[in-house]
Short mmCIF file of C-alpha atoms in Angstrom, two decimals:
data_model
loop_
_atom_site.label_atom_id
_atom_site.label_comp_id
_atom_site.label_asym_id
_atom_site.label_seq_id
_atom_site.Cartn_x
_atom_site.Cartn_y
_atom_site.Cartn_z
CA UNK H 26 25.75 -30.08 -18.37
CA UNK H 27 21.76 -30.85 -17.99
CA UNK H 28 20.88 -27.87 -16.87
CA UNK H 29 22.85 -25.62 -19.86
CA UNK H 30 21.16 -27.75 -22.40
CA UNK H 31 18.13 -27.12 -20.71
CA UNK H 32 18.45 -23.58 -20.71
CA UNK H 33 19.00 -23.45 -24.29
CA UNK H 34 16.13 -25.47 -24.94
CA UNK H 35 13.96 -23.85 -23.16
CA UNK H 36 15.23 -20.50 -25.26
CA UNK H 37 14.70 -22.22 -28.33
CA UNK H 38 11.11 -23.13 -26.91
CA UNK H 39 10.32 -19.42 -26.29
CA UNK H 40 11.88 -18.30 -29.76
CA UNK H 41 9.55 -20.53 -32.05
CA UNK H 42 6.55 -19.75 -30.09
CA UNK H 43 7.75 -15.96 -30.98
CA UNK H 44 8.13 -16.63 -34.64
CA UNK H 45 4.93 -18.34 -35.02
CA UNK H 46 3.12 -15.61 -32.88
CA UNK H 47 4.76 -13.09 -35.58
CA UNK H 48 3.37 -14.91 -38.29
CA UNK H 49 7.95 -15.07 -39.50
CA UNK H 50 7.27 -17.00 -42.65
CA UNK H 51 10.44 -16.17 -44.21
CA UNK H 52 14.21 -16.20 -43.19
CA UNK H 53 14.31 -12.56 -44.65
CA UNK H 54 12.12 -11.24 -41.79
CA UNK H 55 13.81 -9.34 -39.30
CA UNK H 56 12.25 -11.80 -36.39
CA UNK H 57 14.14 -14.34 -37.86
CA UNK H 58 17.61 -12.45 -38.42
CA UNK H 59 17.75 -10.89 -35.19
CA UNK H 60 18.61 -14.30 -33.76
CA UNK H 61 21.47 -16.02 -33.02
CA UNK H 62 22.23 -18.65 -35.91
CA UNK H 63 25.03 -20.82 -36.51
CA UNK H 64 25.58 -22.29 -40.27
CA UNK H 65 28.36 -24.69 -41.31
CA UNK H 66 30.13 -23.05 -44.02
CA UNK H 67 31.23 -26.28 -46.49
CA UNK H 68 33.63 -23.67 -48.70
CA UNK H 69 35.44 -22.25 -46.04
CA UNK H 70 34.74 -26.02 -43.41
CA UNK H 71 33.95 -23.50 -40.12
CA UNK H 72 31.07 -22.12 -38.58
CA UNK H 73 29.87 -19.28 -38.91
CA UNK H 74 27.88 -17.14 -36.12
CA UNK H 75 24.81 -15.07 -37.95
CA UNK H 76 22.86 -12.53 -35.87
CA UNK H 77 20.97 -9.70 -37.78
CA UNK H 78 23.48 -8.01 -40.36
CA UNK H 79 26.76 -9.08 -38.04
CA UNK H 80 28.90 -12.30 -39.07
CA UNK H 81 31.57 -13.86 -37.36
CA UNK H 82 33.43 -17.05 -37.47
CA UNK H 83 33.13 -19.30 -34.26
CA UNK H 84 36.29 -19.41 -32.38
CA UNK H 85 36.40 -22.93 -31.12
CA UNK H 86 37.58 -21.99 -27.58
CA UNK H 87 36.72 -25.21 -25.32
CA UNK H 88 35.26 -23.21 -21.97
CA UNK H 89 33.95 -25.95 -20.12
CA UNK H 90 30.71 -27.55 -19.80
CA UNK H 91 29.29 -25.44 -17.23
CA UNK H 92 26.11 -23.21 -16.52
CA UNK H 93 24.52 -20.95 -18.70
CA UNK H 94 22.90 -17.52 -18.91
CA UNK H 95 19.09 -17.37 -18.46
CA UNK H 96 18.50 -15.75 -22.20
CA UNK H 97 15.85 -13.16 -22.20
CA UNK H 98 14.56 -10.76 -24.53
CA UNK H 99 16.63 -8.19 -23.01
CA UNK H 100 19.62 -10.34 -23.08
CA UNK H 101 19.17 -11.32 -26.74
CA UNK H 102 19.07 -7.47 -27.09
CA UNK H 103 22.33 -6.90 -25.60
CA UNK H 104 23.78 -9.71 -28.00
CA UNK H 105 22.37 -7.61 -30.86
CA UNK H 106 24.48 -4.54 -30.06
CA UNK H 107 27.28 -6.23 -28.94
CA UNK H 108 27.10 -8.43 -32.14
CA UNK H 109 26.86 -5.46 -34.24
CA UNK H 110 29.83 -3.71 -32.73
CA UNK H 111 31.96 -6.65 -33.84
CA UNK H 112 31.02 -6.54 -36.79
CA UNK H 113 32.45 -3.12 -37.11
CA UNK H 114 35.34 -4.06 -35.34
CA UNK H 115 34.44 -1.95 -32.16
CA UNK H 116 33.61 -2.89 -28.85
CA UNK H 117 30.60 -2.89 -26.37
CA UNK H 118 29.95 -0.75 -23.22
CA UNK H 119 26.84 -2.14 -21.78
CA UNK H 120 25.57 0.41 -19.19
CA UNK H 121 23.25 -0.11 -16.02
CA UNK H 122 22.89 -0.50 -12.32
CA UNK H 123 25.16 -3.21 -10.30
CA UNK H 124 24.05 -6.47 -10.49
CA UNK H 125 22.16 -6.41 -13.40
CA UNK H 126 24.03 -9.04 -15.77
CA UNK H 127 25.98 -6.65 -17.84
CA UNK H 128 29.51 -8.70 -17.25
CA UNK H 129 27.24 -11.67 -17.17
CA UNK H 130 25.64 -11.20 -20.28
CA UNK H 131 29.09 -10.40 -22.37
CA UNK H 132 30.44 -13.67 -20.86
CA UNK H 133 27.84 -15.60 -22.30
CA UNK H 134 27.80 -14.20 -25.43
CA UNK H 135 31.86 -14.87 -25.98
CA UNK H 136 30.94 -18.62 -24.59
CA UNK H 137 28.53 -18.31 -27.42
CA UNK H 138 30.88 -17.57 -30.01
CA UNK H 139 33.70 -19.80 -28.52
CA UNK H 140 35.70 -16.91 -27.50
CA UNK H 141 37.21 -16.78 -23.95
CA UNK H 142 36.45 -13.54 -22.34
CA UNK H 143 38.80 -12.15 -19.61
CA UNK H 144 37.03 -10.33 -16.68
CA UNK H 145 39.50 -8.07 -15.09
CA UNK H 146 38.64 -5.90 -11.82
CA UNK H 147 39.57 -2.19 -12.40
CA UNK H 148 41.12 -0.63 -9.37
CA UNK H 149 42.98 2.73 -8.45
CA UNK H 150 45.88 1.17 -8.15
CA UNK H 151 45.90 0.49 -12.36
CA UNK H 152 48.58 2.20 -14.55
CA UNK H 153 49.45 2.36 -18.37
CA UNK H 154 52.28 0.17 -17.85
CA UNK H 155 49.97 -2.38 -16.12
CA UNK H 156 47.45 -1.86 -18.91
CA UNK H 157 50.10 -2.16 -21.17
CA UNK H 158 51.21 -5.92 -20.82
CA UNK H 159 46.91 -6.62 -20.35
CA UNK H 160 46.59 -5.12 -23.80
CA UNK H 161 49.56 -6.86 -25.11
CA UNK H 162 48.42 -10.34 -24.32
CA UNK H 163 44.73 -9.64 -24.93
CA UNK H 164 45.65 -9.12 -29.03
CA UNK H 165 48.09 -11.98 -28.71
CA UNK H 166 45.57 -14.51 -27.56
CA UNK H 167 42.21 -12.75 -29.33
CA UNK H 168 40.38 -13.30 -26.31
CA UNK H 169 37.67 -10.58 -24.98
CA UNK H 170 37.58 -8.45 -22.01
CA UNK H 171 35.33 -7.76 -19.57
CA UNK H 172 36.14 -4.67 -17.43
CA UNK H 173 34.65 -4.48 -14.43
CA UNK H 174 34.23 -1.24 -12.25
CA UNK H 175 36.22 0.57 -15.36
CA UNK H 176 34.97 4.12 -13.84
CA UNK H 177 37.33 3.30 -10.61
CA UNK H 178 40.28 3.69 -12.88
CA UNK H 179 42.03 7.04 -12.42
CA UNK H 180 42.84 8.94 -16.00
CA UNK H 181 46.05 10.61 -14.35
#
């Protein structure tokens, strides 16, 4: 639990020392937008999830007290895009070498939002009936996926 909280503050840390180094002297500046806020809305009693133009409500998903993602500038990037997808109700492909955080990274951000997010291990051995019953209980719970190794899938 320490070392998450750490972790975030030392984010927090690098993200003022950003804004001051921009000279962001106003919450309309895009150096202050393109960050991850939450606010309390009193009319509707939730929280909601700000980053740039995207808004979502926080889900409230308890996923443990555990570890958390290193944030970096490329990370809070990736939140950006994957943030604005939401936002127009479509998803996010993040594309890159192995090992580079991309499952990671979507995690982190649905731990974020208080979403549980599903990783699932494509094989060859998938089919549409299998997909199916995934897809099925995915919209019944409104939890994310993560596919992993989607190009092993086989289209016939």
């Amino acid at each position: 639990v320490l070392s998450a909280l750490i972790t975030i503050d030392v984010h927090a840390r690098d993200i003022v020392t950003g804004l001051i180094a921009a000279r962001c002297d106003s919450t309309a500046r895009f150096e202050w937008t393109k960050q991850l806020r939450y606010f309390w809305d009193e009319e509707l009693d939730t929280c909601v999830v700000k980053m740039s133009n995207a808004v979502c409500y926080y889900a409230y998903e308890y996923l443990g007290a555990d570890m958390r993602l290193v944030v970096t500038p490329l990370t809070d990037r990736c939140y950006l895009c994957l943030l604005g997808a939401v936002q127009l109700d479509l998803g996010g492909a993040p594309a890159g070498p192995a090992g580079t955080g991309k499952t990671e990274t979507t995690k982190d951000l649905a731990k974020a939002l208080g979403i549980q997010c599903v990783v699932f291990n494509c094989s060859e051995q998938m089919d549409f009936r299998m997909t199916g019953r995934f897809f099925a209980g995915l919209a019944q719970s409104g939890a994310w996926c993560c596919f992993d190794e989607f190009n092993r899938i086989d289209i016939e």
